[in-house]
XYZ file of N, CA, C and O in Angstrom:
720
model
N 0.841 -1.184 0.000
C 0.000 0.000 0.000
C 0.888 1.250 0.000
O 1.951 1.250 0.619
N 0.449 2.334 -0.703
C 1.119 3.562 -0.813
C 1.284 4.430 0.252
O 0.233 4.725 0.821
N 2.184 4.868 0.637
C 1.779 6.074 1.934
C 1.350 7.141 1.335
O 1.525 7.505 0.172
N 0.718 7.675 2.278
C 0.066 9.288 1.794
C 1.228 9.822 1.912
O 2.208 9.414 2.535
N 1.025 11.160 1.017
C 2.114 12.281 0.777
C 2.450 13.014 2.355
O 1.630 12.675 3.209
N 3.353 13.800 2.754
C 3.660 14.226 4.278
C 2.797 15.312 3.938
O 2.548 15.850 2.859
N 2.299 15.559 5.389
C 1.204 17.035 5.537
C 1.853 18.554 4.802
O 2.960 19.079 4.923
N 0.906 18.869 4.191
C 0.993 20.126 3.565
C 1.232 21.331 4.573
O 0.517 21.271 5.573
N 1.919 22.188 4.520
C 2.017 23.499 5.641
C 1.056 24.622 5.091
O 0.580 24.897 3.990
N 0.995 25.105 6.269
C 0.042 26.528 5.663
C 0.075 27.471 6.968
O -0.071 27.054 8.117
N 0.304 28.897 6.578
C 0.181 29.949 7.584
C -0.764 30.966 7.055
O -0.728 31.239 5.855
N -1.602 31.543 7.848
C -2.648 32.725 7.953
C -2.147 33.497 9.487
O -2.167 33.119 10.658
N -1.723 34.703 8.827
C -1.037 35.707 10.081
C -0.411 34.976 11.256
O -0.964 35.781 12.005
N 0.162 34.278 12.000
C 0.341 33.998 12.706
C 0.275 32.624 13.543
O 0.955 32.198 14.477
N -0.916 32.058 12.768
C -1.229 30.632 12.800
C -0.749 29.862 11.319
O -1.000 30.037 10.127
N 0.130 28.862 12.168
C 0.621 27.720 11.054
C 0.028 26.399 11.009
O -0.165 26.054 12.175
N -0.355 25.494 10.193
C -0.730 24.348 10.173
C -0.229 23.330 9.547
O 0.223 23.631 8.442
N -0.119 21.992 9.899
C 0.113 20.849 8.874
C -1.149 20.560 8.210
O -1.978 20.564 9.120
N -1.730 20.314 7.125
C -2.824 19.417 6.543
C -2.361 18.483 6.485
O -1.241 18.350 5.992
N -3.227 17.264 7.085
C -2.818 16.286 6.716
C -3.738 16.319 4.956
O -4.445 17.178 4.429
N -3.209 14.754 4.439
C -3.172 14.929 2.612
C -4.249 13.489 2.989
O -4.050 12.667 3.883
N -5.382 13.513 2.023
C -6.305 12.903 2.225
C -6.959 12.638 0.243
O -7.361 13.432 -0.607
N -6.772 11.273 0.259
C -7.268 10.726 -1.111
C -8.493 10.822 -1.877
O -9.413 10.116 -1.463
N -8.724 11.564 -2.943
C -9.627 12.292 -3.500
C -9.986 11.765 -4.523
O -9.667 12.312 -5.578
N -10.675 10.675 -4.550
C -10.803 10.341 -6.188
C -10.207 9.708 -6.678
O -9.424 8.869 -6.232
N -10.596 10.133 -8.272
C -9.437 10.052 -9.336
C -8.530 11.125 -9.122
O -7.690 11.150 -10.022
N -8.360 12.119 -8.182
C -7.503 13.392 -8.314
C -6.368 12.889 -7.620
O -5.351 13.185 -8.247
N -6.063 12.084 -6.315
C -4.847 11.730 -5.871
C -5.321 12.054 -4.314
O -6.424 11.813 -3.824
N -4.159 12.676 -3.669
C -3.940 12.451 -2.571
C -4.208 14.484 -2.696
O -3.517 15.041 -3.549
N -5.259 15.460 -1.766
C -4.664 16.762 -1.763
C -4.825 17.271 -0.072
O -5.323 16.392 0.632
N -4.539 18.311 0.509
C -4.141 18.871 1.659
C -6.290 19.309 1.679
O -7.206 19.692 0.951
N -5.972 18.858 3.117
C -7.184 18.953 3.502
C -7.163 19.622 4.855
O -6.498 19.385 5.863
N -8.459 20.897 4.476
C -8.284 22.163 5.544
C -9.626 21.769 6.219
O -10.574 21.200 5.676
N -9.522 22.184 7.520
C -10.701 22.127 8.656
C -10.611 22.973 9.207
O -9.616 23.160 9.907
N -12.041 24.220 9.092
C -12.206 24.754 10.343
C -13.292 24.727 10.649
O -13.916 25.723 11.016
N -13.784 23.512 10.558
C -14.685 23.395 11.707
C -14.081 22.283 12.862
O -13.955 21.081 12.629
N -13.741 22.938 14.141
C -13.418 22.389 15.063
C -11.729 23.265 15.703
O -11.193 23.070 16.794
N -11.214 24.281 14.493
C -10.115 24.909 15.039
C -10.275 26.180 14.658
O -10.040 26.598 13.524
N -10.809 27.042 15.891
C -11.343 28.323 16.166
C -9.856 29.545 15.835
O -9.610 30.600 15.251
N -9.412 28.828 16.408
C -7.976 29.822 16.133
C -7.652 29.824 14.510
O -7.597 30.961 14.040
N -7.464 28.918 13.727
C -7.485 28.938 12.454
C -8.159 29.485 11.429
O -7.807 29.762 10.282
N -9.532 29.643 12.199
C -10.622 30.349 11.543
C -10.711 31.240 11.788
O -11.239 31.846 10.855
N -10.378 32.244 13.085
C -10.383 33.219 13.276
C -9.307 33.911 12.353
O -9.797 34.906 11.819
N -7.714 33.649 11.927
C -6.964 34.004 11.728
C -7.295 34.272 9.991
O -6.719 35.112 9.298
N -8.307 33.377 9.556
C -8.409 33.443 8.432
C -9.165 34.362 7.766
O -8.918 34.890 6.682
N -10.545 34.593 8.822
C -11.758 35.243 8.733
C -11.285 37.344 8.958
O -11.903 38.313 8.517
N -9.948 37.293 9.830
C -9.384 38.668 10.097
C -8.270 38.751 9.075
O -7.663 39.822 9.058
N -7.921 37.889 8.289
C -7.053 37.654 6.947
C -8.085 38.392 5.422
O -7.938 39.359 4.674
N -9.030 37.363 5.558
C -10.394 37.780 4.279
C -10.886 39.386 4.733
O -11.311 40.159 3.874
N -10.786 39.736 6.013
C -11.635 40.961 5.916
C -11.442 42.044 5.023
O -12.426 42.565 4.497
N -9.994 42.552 4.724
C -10.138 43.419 4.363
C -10.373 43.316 2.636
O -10.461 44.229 1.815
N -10.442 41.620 2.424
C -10.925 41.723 0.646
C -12.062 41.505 0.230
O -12.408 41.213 -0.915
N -12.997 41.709 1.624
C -14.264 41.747 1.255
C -14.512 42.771 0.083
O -13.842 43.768 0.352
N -15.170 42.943 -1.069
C -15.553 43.465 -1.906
C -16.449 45.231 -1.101
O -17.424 45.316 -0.355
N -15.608 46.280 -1.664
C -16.434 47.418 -1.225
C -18.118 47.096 -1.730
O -18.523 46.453 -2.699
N -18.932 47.875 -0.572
C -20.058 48.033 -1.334
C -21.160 46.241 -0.832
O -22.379 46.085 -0.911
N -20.211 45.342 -0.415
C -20.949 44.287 0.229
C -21.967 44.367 0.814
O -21.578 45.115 1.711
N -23.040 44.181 1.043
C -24.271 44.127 1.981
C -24.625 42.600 2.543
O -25.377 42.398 3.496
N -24.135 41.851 1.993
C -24.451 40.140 2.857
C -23.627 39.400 1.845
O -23.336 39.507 0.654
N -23.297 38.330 3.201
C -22.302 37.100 2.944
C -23.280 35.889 2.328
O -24.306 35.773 3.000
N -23.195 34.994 1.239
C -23.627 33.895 0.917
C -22.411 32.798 1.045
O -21.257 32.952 0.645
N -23.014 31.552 1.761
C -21.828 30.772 2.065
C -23.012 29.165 1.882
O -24.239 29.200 1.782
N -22.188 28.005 1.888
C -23.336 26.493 2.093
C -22.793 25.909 3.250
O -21.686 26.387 3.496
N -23.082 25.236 3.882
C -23.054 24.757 5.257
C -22.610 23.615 4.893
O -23.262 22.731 4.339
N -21.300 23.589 5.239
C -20.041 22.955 4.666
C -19.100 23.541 5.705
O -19.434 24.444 6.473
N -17.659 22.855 5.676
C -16.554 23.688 6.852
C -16.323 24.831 6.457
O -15.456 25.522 6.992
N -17.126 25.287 5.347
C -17.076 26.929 5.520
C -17.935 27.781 6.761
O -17.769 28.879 7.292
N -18.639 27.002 6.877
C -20.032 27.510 7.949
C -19.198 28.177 9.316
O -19.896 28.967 9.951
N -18.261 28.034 9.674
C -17.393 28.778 10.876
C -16.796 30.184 10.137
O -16.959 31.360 10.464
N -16.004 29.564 8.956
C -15.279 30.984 8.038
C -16.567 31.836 7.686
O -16.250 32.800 6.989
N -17.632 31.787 7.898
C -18.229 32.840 7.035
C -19.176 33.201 8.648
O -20.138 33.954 8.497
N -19.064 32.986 9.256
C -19.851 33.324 10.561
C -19.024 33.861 11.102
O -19.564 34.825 11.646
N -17.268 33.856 11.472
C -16.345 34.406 12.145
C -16.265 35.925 11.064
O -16.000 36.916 11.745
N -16.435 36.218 9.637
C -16.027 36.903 8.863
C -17.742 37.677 9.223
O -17.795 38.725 8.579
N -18.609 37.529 9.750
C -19.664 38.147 9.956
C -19.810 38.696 11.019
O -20.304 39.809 11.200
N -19.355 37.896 11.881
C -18.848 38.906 12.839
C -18.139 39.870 13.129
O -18.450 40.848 13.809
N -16.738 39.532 12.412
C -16.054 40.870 12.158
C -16.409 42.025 11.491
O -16.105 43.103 12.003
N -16.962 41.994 10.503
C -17.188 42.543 8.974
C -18.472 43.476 9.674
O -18.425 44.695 9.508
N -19.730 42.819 10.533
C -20.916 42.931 10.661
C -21.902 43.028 9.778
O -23.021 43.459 10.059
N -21.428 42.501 8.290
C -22.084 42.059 7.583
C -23.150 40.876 7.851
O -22.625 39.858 8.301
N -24.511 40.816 7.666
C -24.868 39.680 7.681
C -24.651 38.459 6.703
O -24.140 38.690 5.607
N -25.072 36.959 7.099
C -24.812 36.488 6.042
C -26.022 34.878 6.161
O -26.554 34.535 7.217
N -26.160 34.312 5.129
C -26.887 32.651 4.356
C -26.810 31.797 4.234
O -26.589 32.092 3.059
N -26.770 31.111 4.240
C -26.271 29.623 4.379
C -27.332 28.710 3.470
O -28.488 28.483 3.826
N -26.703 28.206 2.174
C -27.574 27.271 1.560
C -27.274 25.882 2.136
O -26.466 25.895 3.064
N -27.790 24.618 1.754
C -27.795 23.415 2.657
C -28.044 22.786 1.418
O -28.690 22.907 0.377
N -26.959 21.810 2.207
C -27.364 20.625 0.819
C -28.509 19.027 1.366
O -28.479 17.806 1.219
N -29.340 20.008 1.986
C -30.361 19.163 2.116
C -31.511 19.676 2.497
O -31.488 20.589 3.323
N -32.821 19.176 1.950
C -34.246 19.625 2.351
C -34.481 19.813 3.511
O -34.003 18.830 4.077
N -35.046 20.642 4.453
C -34.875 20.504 5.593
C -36.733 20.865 5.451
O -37.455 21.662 4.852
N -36.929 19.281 6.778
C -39.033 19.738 6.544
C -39.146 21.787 6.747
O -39.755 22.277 5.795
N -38.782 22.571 7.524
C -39.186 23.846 7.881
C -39.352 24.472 6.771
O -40.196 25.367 6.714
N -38.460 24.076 5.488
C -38.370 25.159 4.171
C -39.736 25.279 3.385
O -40.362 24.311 2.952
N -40.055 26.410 3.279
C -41.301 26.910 2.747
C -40.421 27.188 1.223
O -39.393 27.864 1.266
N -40.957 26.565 -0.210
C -40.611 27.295 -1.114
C -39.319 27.821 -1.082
O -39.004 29.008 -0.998
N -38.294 26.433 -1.187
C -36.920 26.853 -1.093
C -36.205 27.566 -2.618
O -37.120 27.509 -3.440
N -35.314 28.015 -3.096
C -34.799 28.156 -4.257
C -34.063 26.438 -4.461
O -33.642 25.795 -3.500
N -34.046 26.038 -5.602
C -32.963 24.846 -5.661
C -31.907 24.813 -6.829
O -32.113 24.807 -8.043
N -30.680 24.793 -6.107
C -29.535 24.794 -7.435
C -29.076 23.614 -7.579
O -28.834 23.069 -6.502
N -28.809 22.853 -8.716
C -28.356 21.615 -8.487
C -26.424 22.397 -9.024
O -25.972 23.356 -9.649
N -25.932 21.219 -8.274
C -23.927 21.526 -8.813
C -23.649 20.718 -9.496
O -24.235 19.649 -9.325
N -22.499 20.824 -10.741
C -22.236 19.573 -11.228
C -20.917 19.010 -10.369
O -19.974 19.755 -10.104
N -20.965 17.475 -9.928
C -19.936 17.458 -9.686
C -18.452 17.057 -9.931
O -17.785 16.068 -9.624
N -18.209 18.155 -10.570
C -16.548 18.505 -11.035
C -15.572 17.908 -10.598
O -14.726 17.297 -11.251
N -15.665 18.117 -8.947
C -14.052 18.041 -8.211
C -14.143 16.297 -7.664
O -13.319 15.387 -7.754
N -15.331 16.341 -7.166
C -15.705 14.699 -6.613
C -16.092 13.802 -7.517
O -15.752 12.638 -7.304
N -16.824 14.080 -8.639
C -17.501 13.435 -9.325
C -18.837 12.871 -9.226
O -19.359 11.903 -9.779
N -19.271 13.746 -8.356
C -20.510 13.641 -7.293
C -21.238 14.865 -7.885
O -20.544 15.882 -7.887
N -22.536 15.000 -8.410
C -23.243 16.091 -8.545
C -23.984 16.191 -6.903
O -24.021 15.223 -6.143
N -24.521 17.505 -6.583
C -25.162 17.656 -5.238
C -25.964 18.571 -5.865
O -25.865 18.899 -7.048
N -27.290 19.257 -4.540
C -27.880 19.884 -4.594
C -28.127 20.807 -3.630
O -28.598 20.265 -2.630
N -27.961 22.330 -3.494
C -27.975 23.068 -2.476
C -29.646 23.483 -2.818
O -30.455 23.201 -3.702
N -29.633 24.431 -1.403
C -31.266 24.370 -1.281
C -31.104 25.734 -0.425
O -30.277 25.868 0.477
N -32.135 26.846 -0.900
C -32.058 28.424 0.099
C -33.579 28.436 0.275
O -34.394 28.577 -0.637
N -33.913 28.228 1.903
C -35.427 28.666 2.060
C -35.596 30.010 1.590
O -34.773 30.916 1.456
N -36.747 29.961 1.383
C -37.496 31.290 0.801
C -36.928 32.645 1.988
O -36.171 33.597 1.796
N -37.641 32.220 3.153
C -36.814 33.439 4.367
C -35.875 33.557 4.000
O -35.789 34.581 3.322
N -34.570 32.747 4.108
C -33.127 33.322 3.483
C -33.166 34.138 2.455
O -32.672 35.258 2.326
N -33.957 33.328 1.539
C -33.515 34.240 -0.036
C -33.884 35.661 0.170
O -33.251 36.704 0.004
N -35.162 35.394 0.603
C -35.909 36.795 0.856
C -34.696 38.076 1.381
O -34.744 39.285 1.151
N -33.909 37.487 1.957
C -32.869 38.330 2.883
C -31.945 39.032 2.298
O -31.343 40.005 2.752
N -31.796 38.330 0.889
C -30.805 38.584 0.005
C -31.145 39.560 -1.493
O -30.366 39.812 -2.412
N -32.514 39.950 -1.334
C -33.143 40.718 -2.584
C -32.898 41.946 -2.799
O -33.496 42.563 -1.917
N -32.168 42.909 -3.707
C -31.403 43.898 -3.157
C -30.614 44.169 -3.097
O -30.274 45.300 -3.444
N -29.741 43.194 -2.563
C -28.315 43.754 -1.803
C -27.087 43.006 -2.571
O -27.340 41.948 -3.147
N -25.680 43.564 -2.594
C -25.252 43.314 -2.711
C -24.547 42.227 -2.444
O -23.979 42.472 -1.380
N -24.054 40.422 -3.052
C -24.144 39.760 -2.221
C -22.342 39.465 -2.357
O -21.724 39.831 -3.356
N -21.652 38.737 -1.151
C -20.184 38.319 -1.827
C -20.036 36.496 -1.397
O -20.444 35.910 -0.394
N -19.500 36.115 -2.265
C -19.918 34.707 -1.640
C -18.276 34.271 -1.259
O -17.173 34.483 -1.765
N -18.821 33.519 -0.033
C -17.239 32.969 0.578
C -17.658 31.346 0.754
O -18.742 30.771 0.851
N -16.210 30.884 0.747
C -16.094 29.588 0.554
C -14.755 29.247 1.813
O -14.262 30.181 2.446
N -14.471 28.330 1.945
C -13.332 27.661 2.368
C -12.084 27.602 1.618
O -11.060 28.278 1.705
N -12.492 26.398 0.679
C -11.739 26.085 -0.659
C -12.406 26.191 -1.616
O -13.490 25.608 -1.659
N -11.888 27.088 -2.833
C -12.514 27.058 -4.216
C -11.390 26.308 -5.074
O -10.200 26.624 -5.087
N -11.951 25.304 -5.756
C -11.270 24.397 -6.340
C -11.584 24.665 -7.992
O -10.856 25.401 -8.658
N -12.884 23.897 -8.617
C -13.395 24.446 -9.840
C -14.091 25.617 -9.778
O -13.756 26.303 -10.743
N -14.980 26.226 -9.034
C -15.914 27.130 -9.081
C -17.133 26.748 -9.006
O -17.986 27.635 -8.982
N -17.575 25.280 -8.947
C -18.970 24.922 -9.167
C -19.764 25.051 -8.010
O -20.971 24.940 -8.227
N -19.475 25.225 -7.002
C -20.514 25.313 -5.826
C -20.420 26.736 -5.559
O -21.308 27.258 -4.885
N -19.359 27.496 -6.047
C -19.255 29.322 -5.509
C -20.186 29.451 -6.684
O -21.121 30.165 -6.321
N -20.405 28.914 -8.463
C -20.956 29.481 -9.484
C -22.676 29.088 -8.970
O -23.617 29.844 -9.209
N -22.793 27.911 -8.318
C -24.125 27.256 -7.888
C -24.519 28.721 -7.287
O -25.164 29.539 -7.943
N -24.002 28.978 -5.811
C -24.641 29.670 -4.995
C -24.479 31.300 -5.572
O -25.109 32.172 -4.973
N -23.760 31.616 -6.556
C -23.844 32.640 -7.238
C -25.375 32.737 -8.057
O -26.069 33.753 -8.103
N -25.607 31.808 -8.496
C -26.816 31.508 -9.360
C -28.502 31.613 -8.563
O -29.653 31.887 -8.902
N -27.577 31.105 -7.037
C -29.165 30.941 -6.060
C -28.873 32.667 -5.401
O -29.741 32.740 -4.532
N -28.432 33.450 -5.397
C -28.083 35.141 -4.854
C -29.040 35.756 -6.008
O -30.018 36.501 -5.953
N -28.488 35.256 -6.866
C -29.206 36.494 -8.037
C -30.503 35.586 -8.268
O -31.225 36.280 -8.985
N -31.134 34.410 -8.022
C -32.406 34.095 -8.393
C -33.394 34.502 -7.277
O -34.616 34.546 -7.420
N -32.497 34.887 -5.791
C -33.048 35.703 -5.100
C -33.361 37.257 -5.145
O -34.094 37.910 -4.402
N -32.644 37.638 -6.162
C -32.907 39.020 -6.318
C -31.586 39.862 -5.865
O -31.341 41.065 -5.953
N -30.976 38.980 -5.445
C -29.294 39.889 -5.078
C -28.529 40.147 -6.185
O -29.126 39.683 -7.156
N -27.441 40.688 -6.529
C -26.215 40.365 -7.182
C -25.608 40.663 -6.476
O -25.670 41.434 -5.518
N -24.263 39.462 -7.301
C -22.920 38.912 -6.642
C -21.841 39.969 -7.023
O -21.694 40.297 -8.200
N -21.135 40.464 -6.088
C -20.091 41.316 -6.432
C -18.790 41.019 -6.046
O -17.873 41.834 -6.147
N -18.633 39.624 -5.504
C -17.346 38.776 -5.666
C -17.382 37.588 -4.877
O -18.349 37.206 -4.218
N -16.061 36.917 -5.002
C -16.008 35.910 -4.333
C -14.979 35.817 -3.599
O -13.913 36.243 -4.044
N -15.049 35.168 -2.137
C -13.984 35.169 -1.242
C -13.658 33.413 -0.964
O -14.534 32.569 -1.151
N -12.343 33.088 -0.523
C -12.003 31.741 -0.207
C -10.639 31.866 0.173
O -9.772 32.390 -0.526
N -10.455 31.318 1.418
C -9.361 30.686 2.358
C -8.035 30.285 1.593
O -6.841 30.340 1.888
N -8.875 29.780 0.286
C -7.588 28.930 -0.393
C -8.360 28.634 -1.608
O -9.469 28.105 -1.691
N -7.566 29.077 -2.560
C -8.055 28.193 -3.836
C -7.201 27.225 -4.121
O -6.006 27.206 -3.827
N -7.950 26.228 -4.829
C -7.190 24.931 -5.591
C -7.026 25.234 -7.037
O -8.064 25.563 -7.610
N -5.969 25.194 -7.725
C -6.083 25.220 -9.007
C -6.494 26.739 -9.851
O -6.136 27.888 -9.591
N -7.351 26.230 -10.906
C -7.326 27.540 -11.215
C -8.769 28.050 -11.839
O -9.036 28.598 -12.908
N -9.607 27.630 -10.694
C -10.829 28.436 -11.358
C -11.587 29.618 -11.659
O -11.407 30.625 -10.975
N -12.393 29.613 -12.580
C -12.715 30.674 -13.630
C -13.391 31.456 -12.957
O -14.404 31.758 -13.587
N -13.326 32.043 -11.779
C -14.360 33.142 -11.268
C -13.531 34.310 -10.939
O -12.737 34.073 -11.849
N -13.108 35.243 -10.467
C -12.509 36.654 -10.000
C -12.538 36.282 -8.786
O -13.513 36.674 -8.145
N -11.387 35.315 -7.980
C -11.588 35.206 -6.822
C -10.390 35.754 -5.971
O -9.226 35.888 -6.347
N -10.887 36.022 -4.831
C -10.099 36.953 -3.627
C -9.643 35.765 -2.714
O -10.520 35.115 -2.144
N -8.179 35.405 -2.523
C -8.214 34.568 -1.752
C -6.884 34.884 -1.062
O -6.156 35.854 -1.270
N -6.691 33.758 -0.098
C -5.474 34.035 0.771
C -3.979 33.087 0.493
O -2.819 33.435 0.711
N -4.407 32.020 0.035
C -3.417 31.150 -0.255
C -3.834 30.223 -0.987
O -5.003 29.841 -1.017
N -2.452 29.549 -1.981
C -3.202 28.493 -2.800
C -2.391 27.170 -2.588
O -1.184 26.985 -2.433
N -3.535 26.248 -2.636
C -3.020 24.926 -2.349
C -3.055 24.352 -3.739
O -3.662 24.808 -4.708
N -2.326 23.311 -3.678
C -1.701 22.351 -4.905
C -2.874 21.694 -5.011
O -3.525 21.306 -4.040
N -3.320 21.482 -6.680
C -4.595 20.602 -7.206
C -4.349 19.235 -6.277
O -5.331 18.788 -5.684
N -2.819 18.434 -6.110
C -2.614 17.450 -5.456
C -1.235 17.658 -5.111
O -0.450 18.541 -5.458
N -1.093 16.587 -4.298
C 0.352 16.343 -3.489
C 1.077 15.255 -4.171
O 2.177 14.891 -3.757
């Protein structure tokens, strides 16, 4: 059996990390980030993204994914509010929006889902969507698609880290290797 590749490093102001490298597919082995469960990491990241929030922002769109800490710590700071699409029906949703994703990076298509209250929240305003990791663009282009079918537009995109090199105008902090 193969060993995995040695952990990937990564620093945001002051906080350093190993990723450990975790097998993806057909893609290989790539560095895999968590913040859900390391507050310090997320914090460091979320006071890293602030100042590329897009002028002119009025609300954060994010999916409830280990982004769900990065975009709640960046809402707090920012005092921007912010959304959370879900990639699952939840009984409470009245008349949700539904985006389906293709899936690109996994090979997995999914489906995010914005109750109507959320969307409602987003009609108007300027929206910026943040992510964790943007790898292809298909779940930042998904929830770009569910902002403006709410009545928002998107005036950029934010992420921790991109993978590779996808096609959107994105603001990010560091980039990790497609694989290890």
């Amino acid at each position: 059996m193969t060993q995995p590749p040695q952990p990937f490093e990564i620093t945001i102001g002051s906080v350093s990390r190993s990723l450990r490298t975790v097998p993806v597919g057909q893609v290989g082995y790539v560095p895999l980030v968590e913040f859900i469960g390391d507050s310090e990491l997320t914090k460091a990241a979320a006071r890293a993204l602030l100042p590329l929030i897009p002028e002119g922002t009025q609300a954060l769109l994010s999916v409830v994914t280990n982004a769900l800490p990065l975009v709640h710590e960046l809402s707090a700071l920012s005092g921007l509010p912010y959304e959370v699409a879900r990639k699952k029906r939840r009984s409470y949703m009245q008349r949700p929006l539904i985006q389906e994703v293709p899936g690109l990076t996994l090979g997995v298509s999914e489906t995010l889902w914005l109750d109507s209250f959320h969307a409602e929240r987003l009609r108007g305003k300027q929206v910026a969507i943040v992510q964790d990791v943007i790898a292809t663009g298909a779940v930042a282009s998904a929830l770009a698609r569910l902002a403006e079918r709410a009545g928002g537009t998107v005036n950029g995109y934010l992420a921790a880290f991109k993978q590779g090199e996808p096609a959107l105008p994105l603001r990010f902090l560091q980039a990790l290797p497609k694989r290890v």
